[in-house]
Amino acid sequence: MKWIKETKGKRQAAIGAVFLVVFLSLVMALSCAEFYKRYKEQVIHTEESQLLTIAGIIGNNLDMFLNEQLEQIDLFYSSENGLLGEKMQMNRKISYFLDKNEKLYNWIRLICPDGRQILYKAGTEPFYEAAEAEHTPAGHATNAQITGKKISEETGWYEMYIEKQVEANGAVYDLVLSMDLEQLYRQIVEPVKIGKGGYSIVKDQDTYIIMHHVKSQIGLEALEDRQKMYTQLDLDDLKQWLERQNKEDKGAGLIHTYIWDNPELKAVKRVAAFQAIYIQGERWIVNSTIPLTELSQPLDTMMEILVGIAVLYMVLLITATVYILYNRFRTISQYREIAYLKEINQGMEMVAKKNDEIRHYQRIQSLGMMASHIAH
């Protein structure tokens, strides 16, 4: 009965020790998980701030670049600079302007006072167009002004129209310049790299996409056209994001969206930030974004390593605890067994001694009885 109680006590002690080790390991695991959660939130918050800064920088660069172009047009085509004189001089000046600005402008249209329209394109000779051209000026643009934009049938990108009136030889001429927004995107937006899978896009005040690295997205209204085109997608999160962009001039957050250049339109969660800019009164929105996995993957990998180390540590700790307790209980059992055997041996020696004394007493008694019989 005593042995059963001792065995039961040993098991309870071992179970208690293992439970304590497991409890401490769980506490450590929960602490690591909480640290991971807080650290990940901090990383996301930091990235949101960086994306907001990037969107702001791109927006400022776009604004500065367009203002510089407008000033350059005003200066280059000012009457003091002698635009119009001989027809050949005018041709050279417009052609020179196109060549100087490389591919930034698709074409320049000169509208004469008599209604004739001359179209200039880089690398080609100017030619007369019909009176009803694709884009006619709104009129009275003394200084260079942005008057509209439209998707070019030739490039598939937006072209933005800039108008300016020029007086020469007592007559008023209208200039219409078609700026290629693809070149604007290539020079200002695209070079700003955001990790491996990050990018920036630009939308106008009606949330039409005017600059995007996926050409098929250009010209789409960011929500309605996508809902019509991708009926199988859940765009509720994107809807809330666009509503926020319409109400606020800047902001950041997490959104569920899709990889638009992926044929399967794979869903992705992104960290995004936006900044509104004003180009001659028109509101544009610069949106910069990066996949959340690009931020969390290094953290997840680190966490997996830590979890693996913690699990291995817990297993080794439990194994070592059980081993130590087993050896300790075994040693104690051996000590007790030796003590028990000693007690048994001592008892057996005492019994043997008593037996010897009894036998000795019996022999003396027998001798006394024999002597008594002999005496009689």
JSON list of C-alpha atoms in Angstrom, two decimals, residues 132-224:
[
{"chain": "A", "resi": 132, "resn": "GLU", "atom": "CA", "xyz": [-13.14, 70.28, -87.93]},
{"chain": "A", "resi": 133, "resn": "ALA", "atom": "CA", "xyz": [-10.19, 68.76, -86.16]},
{"chain": "A", "resi": 134, "resn": "GLU", "atom": "CA", "xyz": [-10.14, 66.23, -83.32]},
{"chain": "A", "resi": 135, "resn": "HIS", "atom": "CA", "xyz": [-9.62, 68.95, -80.71]},
{"chain": "A", "resi": 136, "resn": "THR", "atom": "CA", "xyz": [-10.34, 72.62, -81.27]},
{"chain": "A", "resi": 137, "resn": "PRO", "atom": "CA", "xyz": [-9.37, 75.31, -78.79]},
{"chain": "A", "resi": 138, "resn": "ALA", "atom": "CA", "xyz": [-11.74, 76.73, -76.23]},
{"chain": "A", "resi": 139, "resn": "GLY", "atom": "CA", "xyz": [-10.43, 80.20, -77.10]},
{"chain": "A", "resi": 140, "resn": "HIS", "atom": "CA", "xyz": [-8.85, 83.18, -75.32]},
{"chain": "A", "resi": 141, "resn": "ALA", "atom": "CA", "xyz": [-6.04, 81.22, -73.66]},
{"chain": "A", "resi": 142, "resn": "THR", "atom": "CA", "xyz": [-3.54, 84.07, -73.55]},
{"chain": "A", "resi": 143, "resn": "ASN", "atom": "CA", "xyz": [-1.32, 82.10, -71.20]},
{"chain": "A", "resi": 144, "resn": "ALA", "atom": "CA", "xyz": [-0.76, 78.39, -71.71]},
{"chain": "A", "resi": 145, "resn": "GLN", "atom": "CA", "xyz": [-3.59, 76.47, -70.07]},
{"chain": "A", "resi": 146, "resn": "ILE", "atom": "CA", "xyz": [-4.56, 72.84, -69.66]},
{"chain": "A", "resi": 147, "resn": "THR", "atom": "CA", "xyz": [-7.99, 72.51, -71.24]},
{"chain": "A", "resi": 148, "resn": "GLY", "atom": "CA", "xyz": [-8.74, 68.79, -71.34]},
{"chain": "A", "resi": 149, "resn": "LYS", "atom": "CA", "xyz": [-7.55, 65.26, -71.95]},
{"chain": "A", "resi": 150, "resn": "LYS", "atom": "CA", "xyz": [-8.56, 62.21, -73.92]},
{"chain": "A", "resi": 151, "resn": "ILE", "atom": "CA", "xyz": [-7.29, 58.70, -74.62]},
{"chain": "A", "resi": 152, "resn": "SER", "atom": "CA", "xyz": [-5.26, 58.65, -77.80]},
{"chain": "A", "resi": 153, "resn": "GLU", "atom": "CA", "xyz": [-6.36, 56.10, -80.38]},
{"chain": "A", "resi": 154, "resn": "GLU", "atom": "CA", "xyz": [-2.75, 55.72, -81.47]},
{"chain": "A", "resi": 155, "resn": "THR", "atom": "CA", "xyz": [-1.04, 55.15, -78.10]},
{"chain": "A", "resi": 156, "resn": "GLY", "atom": "CA", "xyz": [-3.86, 53.97, -75.80]},
{"chain": "A", "resi": 157, "resn": "TRP", "atom": "CA", "xyz": [-2.66, 56.47, -73.21]},
{"chain": "A", "resi": 158, "resn": "TYR", "atom": "CA", "xyz": [-4.20, 59.77, -72.27]},
{"chain": "A", "resi": 159, "resn": "GLU", "atom": "CA", "xyz": [-3.07, 62.87, -74.11]},
{"chain": "A", "resi": 160, "resn": "MET", "atom": "CA", "xyz": [-3.56, 66.19, -72.33]},
{"chain": "A", "resi": 161, "resn": "TYR", "atom": "CA", "xyz": [-4.37, 69.33, -74.30]},
{"chain": "A", "resi": 162, "resn": "ILE", "atom": "CA", "xyz": [-2.63, 72.63, -73.65]},
{"chain": "A", "resi": 163, "resn": "GLU", "atom": "CA", "xyz": [-3.82, 75.77, -75.42]},
{"chain": "A", "resi": 164, "resn": "LYS", "atom": "CA", "xyz": [-2.27, 79.16, -76.00]},
{"chain": "A", "resi": 165, "resn": "GLN", "atom": "CA", "xyz": [-3.14, 82.15, -78.17]},
{"chain": "A", "resi": 166, "resn": "VAL", "atom": "CA", "xyz": [-0.33, 83.96, -79.95]},
{"chain": "A", "resi": 167, "resn": "GLU", "atom": "CA", "xyz": [-0.49, 87.35, -81.64]},
{"chain": "A", "resi": 168, "resn": "ALA", "atom": "CA", "xyz": [1.70, 87.94, -84.64]},
{"chain": "A", "resi": 169, "resn": "ASN", "atom": "CA", "xyz": [1.55, 90.42, -87.51]},
{"chain": "A", "resi": 170, "resn": "GLY", "atom": "CA", "xyz": [-1.69, 91.82, -86.15]},
{"chain": "A", "resi": 171, "resn": "ALA", "atom": "CA", "xyz": [-3.44, 88.43, -86.19]},
{"chain": "A", "resi": 172, "resn": "VAL", "atom": "CA", "xyz": [-4.30, 85.90, -83.48]},
{"chain": "A", "resi": 173, "resn": "TYR", "atom": "CA", "xyz": [-3.24, 82.27, -83.84]},
{"chain": "A", "resi": 174, "resn": "ASP", "atom": "CA", "xyz": [-4.32, 79.38, -81.61]},
{"chain": "A", "resi": 175, "resn": "LEU", "atom": "CA", "xyz": [-1.88, 76.67, -80.54]},
{"chain": "A", "resi": 176, "resn": "VAL", "atom": "CA", "xyz": [-3.06, 73.30, -79.26]},
{"chain": "A", "resi": 177, "resn": "LEU", "atom": "CA", "xyz": [-0.37, 71.01, -77.85]},
{"chain": "A", "resi": 178, "resn": "SER", "atom": "CA", "xyz": [-1.03, 67.35, -77.12]},
{"chain": "A", "resi": 179, "resn": "MET", "atom": "CA", "xyz": [1.08, 66.16, -74.16]},
{"chain": "A", "resi": 180, "resn": "ASP", "atom": "CA", "xyz": [1.54, 62.39, -73.93]},
{"chain": "A", "resi": 181, "resn": "LEU", "atom": "CA", "xyz": [0.79, 61.33, -70.33]},
{"chain": "A", "resi": 182, "resn": "GLU", "atom": "CA", "xyz": [2.65, 58.07, -70.89]},
{"chain": "A", "resi": 183, "resn": "GLN", "atom": "CA", "xyz": [5.87, 60.05, -71.07]},
{"chain": "A", "resi": 184, "resn": "LEU", "atom": "CA", "xyz": [4.82, 61.94, -67.96]},
{"chain": "A", "resi": 185, "resn": "TYR", "atom": "CA", "xyz": [4.29, 58.61, -66.22]},
{"chain": "A", "resi": 186, "resn": "ARG", "atom": "CA", "xyz": [7.61, 57.19, -67.45]},
{"chain": "A", "resi": 187, "resn": "GLN", "atom": "CA", "xyz": [9.58, 60.25, -66.35]},
{"chain": "A", "resi": 188, "resn": "ILE", "atom": "CA", "xyz": [8.00, 61.05, -62.99]},
{"chain": "A", "resi": 189, "resn": "VAL", "atom": "CA", "xyz": [5.79, 58.27, -61.60]},
{"chain": "A", "resi": 190, "resn": "GLU", "atom": "CA", "xyz": [7.34, 54.99, -62.71]},
{"chain": "A", "resi": 191, "resn": "PRO", "atom": "CA", "xyz": [10.96, 55.74, -61.63]},
{"chain": "A", "resi": 192, "resn": "VAL", "atom": "CA", "xyz": [9.84, 55.96, -57.98]},
{"chain": "A", "resi": 193, "resn": "LYS", "atom": "CA", "xyz": [10.25, 52.31, -57.01]},
{"chain": "A", "resi": 194, "resn": "ILE", "atom": "CA", "xyz": [8.28, 50.89, -54.08]},
{"chain": "A", "resi": 195, "resn": "GLY", "atom": "CA", "xyz": [9.74, 47.52, -53.15]},
{"chain": "A", "resi": 196, "resn": "LYS", "atom": "CA", "xyz": [9.32, 44.69, -55.65]},
{"chain": "A", "resi": 197, "resn": "GLY", "atom": "CA", "xyz": [5.55, 44.67, -56.11]},
{"chain": "A", "resi": 198, "resn": "GLY", "atom": "CA", "xyz": [4.72, 48.28, -55.30]},
{"chain": "A", "resi": 199, "resn": "TYR", "atom": "CA", "xyz": [3.68, 50.99, -57.72]},
{"chain": "A", "resi": 200, "resn": "SER", "atom": "CA", "xyz": [1.91, 54.34, -58.04]},
{"chain": "A", "resi": 201, "resn": "ILE", "atom": "CA", "xyz": [-1.05, 55.33, -60.18]},
{"chain": "A", "resi": 202, "resn": "VAL", "atom": "CA", "xyz": [-2.81, 58.62, -60.92]},
{"chain": "A", "resi": 203, "resn": "LYS", "atom": "CA", "xyz": [-6.56, 59.24, -61.17]},
{"chain": "A", "resi": 204, "resn": "ASP", "atom": "CA", "xyz": [-8.40, 62.39, -62.14]},
{"chain": "A", "resi": 205, "resn": "GLN", "atom": "CA", "xyz": [-11.15, 64.14, -60.19]},
{"chain": "A", "resi": 206, "resn": "ASP", "atom": "CA", "xyz": [-13.75, 61.75, -61.60]},
{"chain": "A", "resi": 207, "resn": "THR", "atom": "CA", "xyz": [-11.64, 58.75, -60.43]},
{"chain": "A", "resi": 208, "resn": "TYR", "atom": "CA", "xyz": [-10.76, 57.76, -63.99]},
{"chain": "A", "resi": 209, "resn": "ILE", "atom": "CA", "xyz": [-7.35, 56.13, -64.16]},
{"chain": "A", "resi": 210, "resn": "ILE", "atom": "CA", "xyz": [-5.06, 58.30, -66.27]},
{"chain": "A", "resi": 211, "resn": "MET", "atom": "CA", "xyz": [-1.70, 56.70, -65.35]},
{"chain": "A", "resi": 212, "resn": "HIS", "atom": "CA", "xyz": [-1.20, 53.03, -64.51]},
{"chain": "A", "resi": 213, "resn": "HIS", "atom": "CA", "xyz": [1.50, 50.44, -65.12]},
{"chain": "A", "resi": 214, "resn": "VAL", "atom": "CA", "xyz": [-1.17, 48.07, -66.51]},
{"chain": "A", "resi": 215, "resn": "LYS", "atom": "CA", "xyz": [-2.22, 49.63, -69.80]},
{"chain": "A", "resi": 216, "resn": "SER", "atom": "CA", "xyz": [-5.62, 47.89, -69.85]},
{"chain": "A", "resi": 217, "resn": "GLN", "atom": "CA", "xyz": [-6.60, 49.84, -66.73]},
{"chain": "A", "resi": 218, "resn": "ILE", "atom": "CA", "xyz": [-6.03, 53.25, -68.29]},
{"chain": "A", "resi": 219, "resn": "GLY", "atom": "CA", "xyz": [-9.27, 55.05, -69.02]},
{"chain": "A", "resi": 220, "resn": "LEU", "atom": "CA", "xyz": [-11.34, 52.95, -66.64]},
{"chain": "A", "resi": 221, "resn": "GLU", "atom": "CA", "xyz": [-13.41, 54.53, -63.91]},
{"chain": "A", "resi": 222, "resn": "ALA", "atom": "CA", "xyz": [-11.76, 52.96, -60.88]},
{"chain": "A", "resi": 223, "resn": "LEU", "atom": "CA", "xyz": [-14.98, 51.40, -59.54]},
{"chain": "A", "resi": 224, "resn": "GLU", "atom": "CA", "xyz": [-17.93, 51.42, -61.95]}
]
